[in-house]
Amino acid sequence: MPALKVNQWLSGWDKIPFSAKLHRSKPQPHFYIFSLPAVELRALCGISRRDASKVKDRALDLGIQRRHEPERSEEIAQFVDFGYPWSTLSESRRKSADFNDMRKPGWLPTAIVINILKPGDKRNLEAEVAPDDSVDVRSSDSVAELMMPYQEWSSSWTPKLLPPFEVIDGQHRLWAFDRNADPSFELPVVAFHGLDVSWQAYLFWTINIKPKRINPSLAFDLYPLLRAEDWLDKAEGHYVYRETRSQELTEALWSNPDSPWYDRINMLGEKKVRWVTQAAWIKSLMSTLIRPWHGRRENPGGLFGSRMQEGDEVLGWSRAQQAAFLIYWWILLREAVLKSSSDWAKKTINAQKKLRADDAESAPFYGPHSLLTTDQGVRGALHVLNDLCFLAASKLELRSWQVQANASASDAEAVSEAVATLPKQKMAAFLKSLASALAGFDWRTSSDPSVTENERRDKLVFRGSSGYKEIRIQLLEHLAKSGGEVGQLAKRLV
């Protein structure tokens, strides 16, 4: 297949800090332009319509965890068939002959931007293109030939492993065409060859966000790699993502009936409400699970906001998955604390019983003298959850957890369905061990009636802003005394 070769490189670009470890290898100084029938291009990109009612493997889902919105593709399909404004009319109006004069051509003149994978390029689950499916690019000064993986394309052709093309921009336009679409309808294509994934994320951002001002928080879901790009660290995008996501997750913890913090977060910051404020939850999430990583082992990055380690991609969980993970964690910790036979738990329950408190049995977790109902306790629990899971991410196979893709943290049904799938994941056993070990920590505050004078003095260190750091240190030191993988990871952090 012929293609035009477009040379586009300036000498000053040679000074850019390229890095293979950061998936930012030096790209070729040119790209290619050609056209392909939409149905053929879709097949080469491995796009197939997903049944969103079931959990499915995303190994062939565009390679870099970009999310698809079926409604948007359906809208484009209607536009292609009937143009605007006929495509926006109701079905009853379309059936009548009164509006037939509104039909127009549904042109799609803007290019689909893709990357042609090279042999050996790996994506999710370490998949790569099968040798028989690869597309070889042979170029001269101004033109090129793409050697396709077949003599003639047919609608039955599918890739054996990873598709040879991956979409950088335009997946919703492609998904508007099924295998039965008119094969004469072509789409213009701009193709890079062997473009590293970090540059793909950069292209997606500059095409969709910078000029059009699309919601940046949504972009971080469409392209999770953007959450960890250092060139965005000083831009508003990262701050918008981190703060918006933290607020959304806080609201999910407060509003989801499955959450231990259901209706137990002070959303308005009212003085007479004893629960931790929404603002404090947001700050804690931004300081833990949604913080960036600067490459220091003693200060791991956030599970939801940075690369797992240098060179790795970001954990591409959706907003619903992030909320479900947090809710499941707090369920396990609450259960472990309330079932704890530790001396501190017995003492605080007995102290509340003497005061004739109706909720004495839940005092170790929810009581007025529990650290877990303070800013410091919440942040401490989130800290150790994030830090240990960050270090053990590969062993816990966090990337293998697959759920319905297109759901937000406010979608209570989707979040609950995601929570229900977590006990079957490899991470579940680790989280239970972590929660069990934390239940042995003395979570009483200095004001608990059951503490001794010496204990009261020791616990005063948790008060004030310095208490955040102190409780993290003491929790890690406590966990380091436990056995198994939890204890080993905690020792590394200590």
Short mmCIF file of C-alpha atoms in Angstrom, two decimals:
data_model
loop_
_atom_site.label_atom_id
_atom_site.label_comp_id
_atom_site.label_asym_id
_atom_site.label_seq_id
_atom_site.Cartn_x
_atom_site.Cartn_y
_atom_site.Cartn_z
CA MET A 1 0.00 0.00 0.00
CA PRO A 2 1.52 3.38 -0.98
CA ALA A 3 1.94 6.24 1.47
CA LEU A 4 3.33 9.76 1.46
CA LYS A 5 6.34 10.33 3.69
CA VAL A 6 6.18 13.59 5.65
CA ASN A 7 9.51 14.78 7.02
CA GLN A 8 8.90 16.82 10.15
CA TRP A 9 11.89 17.37 12.42
CA LEU A 10 13.83 20.42 13.61
CA SER A 11 17.47 20.31 14.67
CA GLY A 12 16.57 21.81 18.03
CA TRP A 13 14.46 18.74 18.82
CA ASP A 14 17.65 16.69 19.09
CA LYS A 15 18.21 18.36 22.47
CA ILE A 16 15.01 16.86 23.89
CA PRO A 17 15.79 14.43 26.78
CA PHE A 18 14.77 11.13 25.19
CA SER A 19 14.51 8.08 27.46
CA ALA A 20 13.70 4.47 26.62
CA LYS A 21 13.12 3.76 30.33
CA LEU A 22 10.34 6.34 30.41
CA HIS A 23 8.81 5.00 27.16
CA ARG A 24 10.07 8.16 25.46
CA SER A 25 12.58 6.81 22.93
CA LYS A 26 13.70 9.11 20.14
CA PRO A 27 11.07 8.92 17.36
CA GLN A 28 11.67 8.79 13.64
CA PRO A 29 11.93 12.23 11.99
CA HIS A 30 8.92 11.58 9.77
CA PHE A 31 5.42 10.10 9.63
CA TYR A 32 3.22 8.79 6.82
CA ILE A 33 -0.09 9.77 5.25
CA PHE A 34 -2.41 7.38 3.42
CA SER A 35 -6.05 6.31 3.27
CA LEU A 36 -7.72 3.01 4.07
CA PRO A 37 -11.29 1.72 4.03
CA ALA A 38 -12.71 2.34 7.50
CA VAL A 39 -13.63 -1.33 8.01
CA GLU A 40 -10.13 -2.48 7.10
CA LEU A 41 -8.45 0.10 9.30
CA ARG A 42 -10.67 -0.91 12.18
CA ALA A 43 -9.66 -4.55 11.80
CA LEU A 44 -5.97 -3.65 11.74
CA CYS A 45 -6.45 -1.66 14.93
CA GLY A 46 -8.10 -4.61 16.63
CA ILE A 47 -11.24 -2.73 17.60
CA SER A 48 -14.24 -4.96 18.27
CA ARG A 49 -17.49 -3.93 19.91
CA ARG A 50 -17.50 -4.76 23.62
CA ASP A 51 -20.49 -5.95 25.62
CA ALA A 52 -20.22 -3.58 28.57
CA SER A 53 -22.50 -5.77 30.71
CA LYS A 54 -19.70 -8.30 31.24
CA VAL A 55 -16.11 -8.18 32.45
CA LYS A 56 -13.82 -8.83 29.50
CA ASP A 57 -10.14 -9.08 28.75
CA ARG A 58 -8.78 -5.74 27.50
CA ALA A 59 -5.58 -7.15 26.01
CA LEU A 60 -6.64 -5.96 22.53
CA ASP A 61 -8.28 -2.74 23.69
CA LEU A 62 -6.15 -0.25 21.76
CA GLY A 63 -3.01 -1.16 23.65
CA ILE A 64 -2.82 1.71 26.09
CA GLN A 65 -6.03 1.44 28.11
CA ARG A 66 -7.97 4.21 26.42
CA ARG A 67 -11.65 4.16 27.27
CA HIS A 68 -14.41 3.89 24.68
CA GLU A 69 -17.82 5.57 24.86
CA PRO A 70 -20.27 3.52 22.71
CA GLU A 71 -22.81 6.37 22.60
CA ARG A 72 -20.29 8.66 20.97
CA SER A 73 -19.45 6.14 18.26
CA GLU A 74 -23.15 5.52 17.60
CA GLU A 75 -23.66 9.25 17.20
CA ILE A 76 -20.82 9.38 14.66
CA ALA A 77 -22.29 6.41 12.78
CA GLN A 78 -25.61 8.25 12.48
CA PHE A 79 -23.80 11.35 11.26
CA VAL A 80 -21.90 9.38 8.59
CA ASP A 81 -25.11 7.85 7.26
CA PHE A 82 -27.30 10.94 7.28
CA GLY A 83 -25.20 14.05 7.97
CA TYR A 84 -26.19 16.93 10.21
CA PRO A 85 -28.80 17.85 11.41
CA TRP A 86 -30.78 14.77 10.28
CA SER A 87 -28.62 12.53 12.50
CA THR A 88 -29.77 14.42 15.61
CA LEU A 89 -33.52 14.03 14.94
CA SER A 90 -35.71 11.66 16.91
CA GLU A 91 -36.61 8.31 15.36
CA SER A 92 -40.22 9.36 14.77
CA ARG A 93 -39.12 12.45 12.84
CA ARG A 94 -36.71 10.40 10.76
CA LYS A 95 -39.50 8.00 9.74
CA SER A 96 -41.64 10.83 8.50
CA ALA A 97 -40.88 12.27 5.07
CA ASP A 98 -41.08 15.84 6.35
CA PHE A 99 -37.41 16.09 7.20
CA ASN A 100 -35.78 14.24 4.30
CA ASP A 101 -34.47 17.52 2.92
CA MET A 102 -32.20 17.75 6.01
CA ARG A 103 -30.03 14.83 4.91
CA LYS A 104 -26.45 15.82 4.15
CA PRO A 105 -23.12 14.04 3.47
CA GLY A 106 -21.47 12.74 6.65
CA TRP A 107 -17.89 13.60 5.81
CA LEU A 108 -15.04 12.66 8.16
CA PRO A 109 -12.13 14.55 6.58
CA THR A 110 -9.83 14.71 9.62
CA ALA A 111 -7.18 12.02 9.91
CA ILE A 112 -7.15 9.06 12.24
CA VAL A 113 -3.77 9.16 14.01
CA ILE A 114 -2.19 5.75 14.56
CA ASN A 115 1.10 4.08 15.43
CA ILE A 116 2.44 1.12 13.47
CA LEU A 117 3.99 -1.32 15.91
CA LYS A 118 7.47 -2.62 15.20
CA PRO A 119 8.45 -6.26 15.81
CA GLY A 120 9.20 -6.67 19.50
CA ASP A 121 7.04 -3.74 20.66
CA LYS A 122 5.12 -4.95 23.72
CA ARG A 123 1.95 -3.62 25.25
CA ASN A 124 -0.48 -4.76 27.97
CA LEU A 125 0.07 -8.23 29.38
CA GLU A 126 3.40 -8.34 27.49
CA ALA A 127 1.56 -8.97 24.21
CA GLU A 128 3.18 -8.23 20.85
CA VAL A 129 2.30 -8.51 17.18
CA ALA A 130 2.55 -11.99 15.68
CA PRO A 131 5.21 -12.15 12.92
CA ASP A 132 2.58 -12.98 10.28
CA ASP A 133 0.52 -9.93 11.29
CA SER A 134 3.25 -7.29 11.28
CA VAL A 135 3.23 -4.40 8.81
CA ASP A 136 6.61 -3.67 7.28
CA VAL A 137 7.33 -0.06 6.28
CA ARG A 138 9.71 0.49 3.36
CA SER A 139 10.42 4.15 2.66
CA SER A 140 12.49 6.25 0.28
CA ASP A 141 12.99 10.01 0.21
CA SER A 142 9.37 11.09 -0.24
CA VAL A 143 7.20 7.97 -0.52
CA ALA A 144 6.78 4.71 1.30
CA GLU A 145 5.22 1.28 0.91
CA LEU A 146 3.37 -0.50 3.68
CA MET A 147 3.62 -4.27 3.28
CA MET A 148 0.31 -5.52 4.65
CA PRO A 149 -0.12 -8.89 6.42
CA TYR A 150 -2.37 -10.21 3.63
CA GLN A 151 -2.57 -10.21 -0.17
CA GLU A 152 -6.13 -8.95 -0.06
CA TRP A 153 -8.13 -7.90 2.98
CA SER A 154 -11.35 -9.72 3.87
CA SER A 155 -13.87 -9.10 6.63
CA SER A 156 -12.89 -12.38 8.29
CA TRP A 157 -9.28 -11.28 8.90
CA THR A 158 -8.30 -10.86 12.56
CA PRO A 159 -4.88 -10.55 14.23
CA LYS A 160 -3.52 -13.63 15.99
CA LEU A 161 -2.17 -11.64 18.94
CA LEU A 162 -1.75 -7.87 19.18
CA PRO A 163 -3.08 -5.82 16.24
CA PRO A 164 -0.33 -4.19 14.10
CA PHE A 165 -1.86 -0.70 14.44
CA GLU A 166 -2.75 1.17 17.63
CA VAL A 167 -4.94 4.25 17.68
CA ILE A 168 -3.56 7.48 19.11
CA ASP A 169 -6.55 9.63 18.18
CA GLY A 170 -9.83 8.78 16.44
CA GLN A 171 -10.96 5.52 18.04
CA HIS A 172 -14.59 6.70 18.31
CA ARG A 173 -14.69 7.44 14.58
CA LEU A 174 -13.30 3.97 13.83
CA TRP A 175 -15.70 2.23 16.17
CA ALA A 176 -18.58 3.79 14.24
CA PHE A 177 -17.90 1.25 11.45
CA ASP A 178 -18.70 -2.43 11.86
CA ARG A 179 -17.52 -5.21 9.53
CA ASN A 180 -20.66 -4.84 7.41
CA ALA A 181 -20.07 -1.16 6.64
CA ASP A 182 -19.56 0.01 3.08
CA PRO A 183 -15.94 -0.95 2.19
CA SER A 184 -15.67 1.98 -0.23
CA PHE A 185 -15.80 4.54 2.62
CA GLU A 186 -12.19 5.51 3.31
CA LEU A 187 -10.58 7.46 6.13
CA PRO A 188 -7.42 9.56 5.95
CA VAL A 189 -4.64 8.25 8.20
CA VAL A 190 -1.56 9.82 9.76
CA ALA A 191 0.76 7.00 10.82
CA PHE A 192 3.81 7.05 13.04
CA HIS A 193 6.11 4.03 13.05
CA GLY A 194 7.40 2.58 16.32
CA LEU A 195 6.33 5.61 18.35
CA ASP A 196 6.89 5.08 22.06
CA VAL A 197 3.79 5.17 24.28
CA SER A 198 4.77 8.28 26.21
CA TRP A 199 4.93 10.24 22.95
CA GLN A 200 1.53 8.82 22.03
CA ALA A 201 0.11 10.20 25.28
CA TYR A 202 1.76 13.54 24.50
CA LEU A 203 0.16 13.59 21.02
CA PHE A 204 -3.25 12.73 22.45
CA TRP A 205 -2.95 15.59 24.92
CA THR A 206 -1.86 18.19 22.37
CA ILE A 207 -4.52 17.13 19.85
CA ASN A 208 -7.46 16.88 22.24
CA ILE A 209 -6.74 19.01 25.29
CA LYS A 210 -4.51 21.97 24.54
CA PRO A 211 -6.40 23.52 21.62
CA LYS A 212 -9.95 22.44 22.50
CA ARG A 213 -9.91 22.63 26.30
CA ILE A 214 -11.62 19.27 26.80
CA ASN A 215 -12.06 18.32 30.46
CA PRO A 216 -8.50 17.40 31.56
CA SER A 217 -9.75 15.03 34.25
CA LEU A 218 -11.53 12.99 31.57
CA ALA A 219 -8.33 12.88 29.53
CA PHE A 220 -6.50 11.20 32.40
CA ASP A 221 -9.07 8.40 32.21
CA LEU A 222 -8.87 8.09 28.43
CA TYR A 223 -5.07 7.92 28.54
CA PRO A 224 -3.88 6.87 32.05
CA LEU A 225 -0.23 7.38 31.05
CA LEU A 226 -0.88 11.14 31.23
CA ARG A 227 -1.19 10.86 35.01
CA ALA A 228 2.57 10.42 35.30
CA GLU A 229 4.04 12.56 32.53
CA ASP A 230 6.68 14.84 34.03
CA TRP A 231 6.09 17.50 31.38
CA LEU A 232 2.64 18.01 32.92
CA ASP A 233 3.87 18.22 36.51
CA LYS A 234 4.17 22.00 36.33
CA ALA A 235 1.01 22.45 34.28
CA GLU A 236 -2.54 22.79 35.51
CA GLY A 237 -3.48 19.38 34.13
CA HIS A 238 -1.96 17.34 36.89
CA TYR A 239 -3.36 19.49 39.66
CA VAL A 240 -6.81 19.39 38.09
CA TYR A 241 -6.60 15.61 37.81
CA ARG A 242 -5.38 15.04 41.36
CA GLU A 243 -7.77 17.40 43.11
CA THR A 244 -10.80 16.47 41.00
CA ARG A 245 -10.15 12.75 41.39
CA SER A 246 -9.58 13.09 45.14
CA GLN A 247 -12.86 14.94 45.55
CA GLU A 248 -14.72 12.38 43.44
CA LEU A 249 -13.31 9.47 45.44
CA THR A 250 -14.15 11.21 48.72
CA GLU A 251 -17.73 11.66 47.59
CA ALA A 252 -17.87 7.99 46.57
CA LEU A 253 -16.71 6.92 50.04
CA TRP A 254 -19.35 9.15 51.60
CA SER A 255 -22.28 8.31 49.28
CA ASN A 256 -21.84 4.61 48.46
CA PRO A 257 -23.87 2.37 50.81
CA ASP A 258 -21.14 -0.29 50.70
CA SER A 259 -18.58 2.11 52.13
CA PRO A 260 -17.68 2.07 55.84
CA TRP A 261 -17.67 5.86 55.56
CA TYR A 262 -21.22 6.05 54.16
CA ASP A 263 -22.66 9.30 55.57
CA ARG A 264 -19.64 9.51 57.89
CA ILE A 265 -17.62 12.26 56.17
CA ASN A 266 -18.11 15.91 57.10
CA MET A 267 -18.78 17.09 53.56
CA LEU A 268 -19.53 20.74 54.50
CA GLY A 269 -16.87 21.19 57.18
CA GLU A 270 -19.45 21.86 59.88
CA LYS A 271 -17.99 22.38 63.36
CA LYS A 272 -20.46 20.18 65.24
CA VAL A 273 -19.93 17.14 62.97
CA ARG A 274 -17.14 14.99 64.42
CA TRP A 275 -16.25 13.06 61.26
CA VAL A 276 -13.19 13.92 59.18
CA THR A 277 -13.91 16.75 56.77
CA GLN A 278 -14.12 16.38 53.01
CA ALA A 279 -11.19 18.80 52.64
CA ALA A 280 -9.02 16.61 54.90
CA TRP A 281 -9.94 13.47 52.93
CA ILE A 282 -9.03 15.23 49.67
CA LYS A 283 -5.66 16.33 51.05
CA SER A 284 -4.97 12.83 52.35
CA LEU A 285 -5.75 11.22 48.99
CA MET A 286 -3.60 13.76 47.16
CA SER A 287 -0.76 13.00 49.59
CA THR A 288 -1.07 9.23 49.21
CA LEU A 289 -2.81 7.36 46.38
CA ILE A 290 -2.88 10.28 43.95
CA ARG A 291 0.55 11.73 44.51
CA PRO A 292 3.34 11.78 41.89
CA TRP A 293 6.49 9.71 42.21
CA HIS A 294 9.95 11.26 42.02
CA GLY A 295 11.95 8.04 41.85
CA ARG A 296 12.87 7.74 45.53
CA ARG A 297 12.36 4.26 46.95
CA GLU A 298 11.71 5.57 50.46
CA ASN A 299 8.84 7.69 49.19
CA PRO A 300 6.74 5.59 46.79
CA GLY A 301 4.37 7.19 44.31
CA GLY A 302 0.60 7.03 44.31
CA LEU A 303 -1.15 3.96 42.93
CA PHE A 304 -3.63 6.17 41.09
CA GLY A 305 -1.33 9.01 40.06
CA SER A 306 2.13 7.84 39.04
CA ARG A 307 4.15 5.15 37.32
CA MET A 308 4.60 1.93 39.26
CA GLN A 309 8.37 2.43 38.97
CA GLU A 310 10.76 4.06 36.51
CA GLY A 311 9.88 2.95 33.01
CA ASP A 312 6.56 1.30 33.90
CA GLU A 313 3.18 2.55 32.79
CA VAL A 314 0.53 3.93 35.11
CA LEU A 315 -2.06 1.62 36.62
CA GLY A 316 -4.95 2.18 34.23
CA TRP A 317 -7.83 1.63 36.63
CA SER A 318 -11.04 3.53 35.91
CA ARG A 319 -12.62 5.88 38.42
CA ALA A 320 -15.06 3.14 39.46
CA GLN A 321 -12.16 0.76 40.11
CA GLN A 322 -10.31 3.32 42.18
CA ALA A 323 -13.40 3.93 44.32
CA ALA A 324 -14.06 0.19 44.67
CA PHE A 325 -10.47 -0.47 45.74
CA LEU A 326 -10.72 2.16 48.49
CA ILE A 327 -14.12 0.96 49.68
CA TYR A 328 -12.96 -2.66 49.77
CA TRP A 329 -9.84 -1.66 51.74
CA TRP A 330 -11.83 0.20 54.37
CA ILE A 331 -14.30 -2.71 54.63
CA LEU A 332 -11.39 -5.07 55.39
CA LEU A 333 -9.80 -2.68 57.89
CA ARG A 334 -13.09 -2.06 59.69
CA GLU A 335 -13.79 -5.78 59.92
CA ALA A 336 -10.29 -6.51 61.23
CA VAL A 337 -10.39 -3.73 63.83
CA LEU A 338 -13.88 -4.59 65.10
CA LYS A 339 -12.97 -8.29 65.37
CA SER A 340 -9.62 -7.58 66.97
CA SER A 341 -8.84 -9.32 70.26
CA SER A 342 -6.00 -6.88 70.96
CA ASP A 343 -5.70 -5.49 74.47
CA TRP A 344 -6.25 -1.90 73.28
CA ALA A 345 -9.52 -2.79 71.54
CA LYS A 346 -10.90 -4.55 74.63
CA LYS A 347 -9.98 -1.59 76.82
CA THR A 348 -11.65 1.02 74.64
CA ILE A 349 -14.82 -1.11 74.35
CA ASN A 350 -14.97 -1.58 78.13
CA ALA A 351 -14.39 2.15 78.69
CA GLN A 352 -17.33 2.99 76.40
CA LYS A 353 -19.52 0.40 78.11
CA LYS A 354 -18.84 2.05 81.45
CA LEU A 355 -20.04 5.28 79.89
CA ARG A 356 -23.12 3.36 78.72
CA ALA A 357 -22.46 4.20 75.08
CA ASP A 358 -24.85 2.48 72.67
CA ASP A 359 -22.10 1.97 70.12
CA ALA A 360 -19.44 0.61 72.48
CA GLU A 361 -18.74 -2.46 70.33
CA SER A 362 -17.86 -0.28 67.33
CA ALA A 363 -15.74 2.13 69.38
CA PRO A 364 -12.34 0.78 68.18
CA PHE A 365 -13.16 1.96 64.65
CA TYR A 366 -15.96 4.55 64.86
CA GLY A 367 -15.67 5.73 68.46
CA PRO A 368 -15.06 9.37 69.45
CA HIS A 369 -11.60 8.38 70.73
CA SER A 370 -10.48 6.37 67.69
CA LEU A 371 -7.59 7.64 65.59
CA LEU A 372 -9.40 6.24 62.56
CA THR A 373 -11.94 9.06 62.84
CA THR A 374 -9.21 11.72 62.77
CA ASP A 375 -7.31 13.33 59.91
CA GLN A 376 -4.08 11.71 61.04
CA GLY A 377 -5.58 8.22 61.32
CA VAL A 378 -7.23 8.37 57.89
CA ARG A 379 -4.04 9.56 56.23
CA GLY A 380 -1.94 6.98 58.08
CA ALA A 381 -4.16 4.12 56.94
CA LEU A 382 -4.12 5.43 53.36
CA HIS A 383 -0.35 5.88 53.49
CA VAL A 384 0.48 2.28 54.39
CA LEU A 385 -2.13 0.94 51.97
CA ASN A 386 -0.65 2.92 49.11
CA ASP A 387 3.02 2.48 49.95
CA LEU A 388 2.96 -1.28 50.44
CA CYS A 389 0.74 -1.92 47.41
CA PHE A 390 2.94 0.37 45.30
CA LEU A 391 6.03 -1.68 46.15
CA ALA A 392 4.22 -5.00 45.63
CA ALA A 393 2.23 -3.95 42.53
CA SER A 394 3.75 -6.50 40.15
CA LYS A 395 3.45 -9.40 42.61
CA LEU A 396 -0.14 -8.49 43.39
CA GLU A 397 -0.97 -8.45 39.65
CA LEU A 398 -2.94 -5.23 40.02
CA ARG A 399 -3.12 -4.77 36.24
CA SER A 400 -4.98 -8.05 35.82
CA TRP A 401 -8.07 -6.69 37.61
CA GLN A 402 -10.50 -5.97 34.78
CA VAL A 403 -13.99 -4.48 35.19
CA GLN A 404 -16.54 -2.51 33.19
CA ALA A 405 -14.46 0.27 31.66
CA ASN A 406 -16.69 3.27 31.18
CA ALA A 407 -17.88 4.03 34.72
CA SER A 408 -17.27 6.87 37.15
CA ALA A 409 -16.71 6.79 40.90
CA SER A 410 -20.21 8.22 41.39
CA ASP A 411 -21.81 5.25 39.62
CA ALA A 412 -22.80 3.36 42.78
CA GLU A 413 -23.93 0.23 40.90
CA ALA A 414 -20.72 -0.03 38.88
CA VAL A 415 -18.60 0.56 41.99
CA SER A 416 -20.50 -2.10 43.94
CA GLU A 417 -20.06 -4.58 41.08
CA ALA A 418 -16.34 -3.82 41.07
CA VAL A 419 -16.12 -4.32 44.85
CA ALA A 420 -17.76 -7.73 44.44
CA THR A 421 -14.99 -8.86 42.05
CA LEU A 422 -12.11 -7.91 44.36
CA PRO A 423 -12.20 -10.94 46.72
CA LYS A 424 -11.30 -13.12 43.72
CA GLN A 425 -8.20 -11.08 42.91
CA LYS A 426 -4.69 -11.99 43.99
CA MET A 427 -4.41 -8.69 45.86
CA ALA A 428 -7.28 -9.65 48.22
CA ALA A 429 -5.18 -11.98 50.41
CA PHE A 430 -2.48 -9.32 50.76
CA LEU A 431 -5.02 -6.62 51.68
CA LYS A 432 -6.57 -8.90 54.32
CA SER A 433 -3.13 -9.59 55.82
CA LEU A 434 -2.37 -5.88 55.87
CA ALA A 435 -5.70 -5.05 57.53
CA SER A 436 -5.22 -7.83 60.11
CA ALA A 437 -1.73 -6.55 60.97
CA LEU A 438 -2.97 -2.96 61.30
CA ALA A 439 -5.75 -4.07 63.66
CA GLY A 440 -3.06 -4.85 66.21
CA PHE A 441 -1.91 -1.21 66.26
CA ASP A 442 -3.22 0.84 69.17
CA TRP A 443 -5.69 3.17 67.44
CA ARG A 444 -6.76 4.98 70.63
CA THR A 445 -6.31 8.76 70.83
CA SER A 446 -4.78 10.54 73.81
CA SER A 447 -8.30 11.41 75.02
CA ASP A 448 -9.48 7.79 75.33
CA PRO A 449 -10.54 7.16 78.97
CA SER A 450 -8.74 3.80 78.97
CA VAL A 451 -5.22 5.09 78.26
CA THR A 452 -2.64 5.47 81.03
CA GLU A 453 -0.81 8.72 81.64
CA ASN A 454 2.32 7.45 79.89
CA GLU A 455 0.22 6.23 76.95
CA ARG A 456 -1.52 9.59 76.77
CA ARG A 457 1.81 11.41 76.51
CA ASP A 458 3.03 9.04 73.80
CA LYS A 459 -0.11 9.60 71.76
CA LEU A 460 0.12 13.37 71.87
CA VAL A 461 2.71 13.14 69.06
CA PHE A 462 -0.14 12.39 66.64
CA ARG A 463 -1.70 15.81 67.18
CA GLY A 464 -1.12 18.68 64.77
CA SER A 465 0.47 18.67 61.33
CA SER A 466 3.51 16.70 62.52
CA GLY A 467 1.17 13.85 63.45
CA TYR A 468 0.78 12.81 59.79
CA LYS A 469 4.43 11.87 59.47
CA GLU A 470 4.62 10.35 62.95
CA ILE A 471 1.67 8.01 62.50
CA ARG A 472 3.04 6.77 59.17
CA ILE A 473 6.38 5.97 60.81
CA GLN A 474 4.79 4.20 63.77
CA LEU A 475 2.42 2.22 61.55
CA LEU A 476 5.33 1.03 59.39
CA GLU A 477 7.36 0.12 62.47
CA HIS A 478 4.38 -1.83 63.79
CA LEU A 479 3.89 -3.65 60.47
CA ALA A 480 7.61 -4.43 60.24
CA LYS A 481 7.19 -6.66 63.30
CA SER A 482 4.58 -8.82 61.52
CA GLY A 483 5.46 -11.76 59.32
CA GLY A 484 5.01 -12.52 55.66
CA GLU A 485 5.20 -10.13 52.75
CA VAL A 486 3.55 -7.30 54.70
CA GLY A 487 6.33 -7.32 57.27
CA GLN A 488 9.08 -7.53 54.64
CA LEU A 489 7.71 -4.57 52.67
CA ALA A 490 7.27 -2.49 55.81
CA LYS A 491 10.90 -3.19 56.78
CA ARG A 492 12.02 -1.91 53.37
CA LEU A 493 10.11 1.33 53.92
CA VAL A 494 11.32 1.73 57.49
#
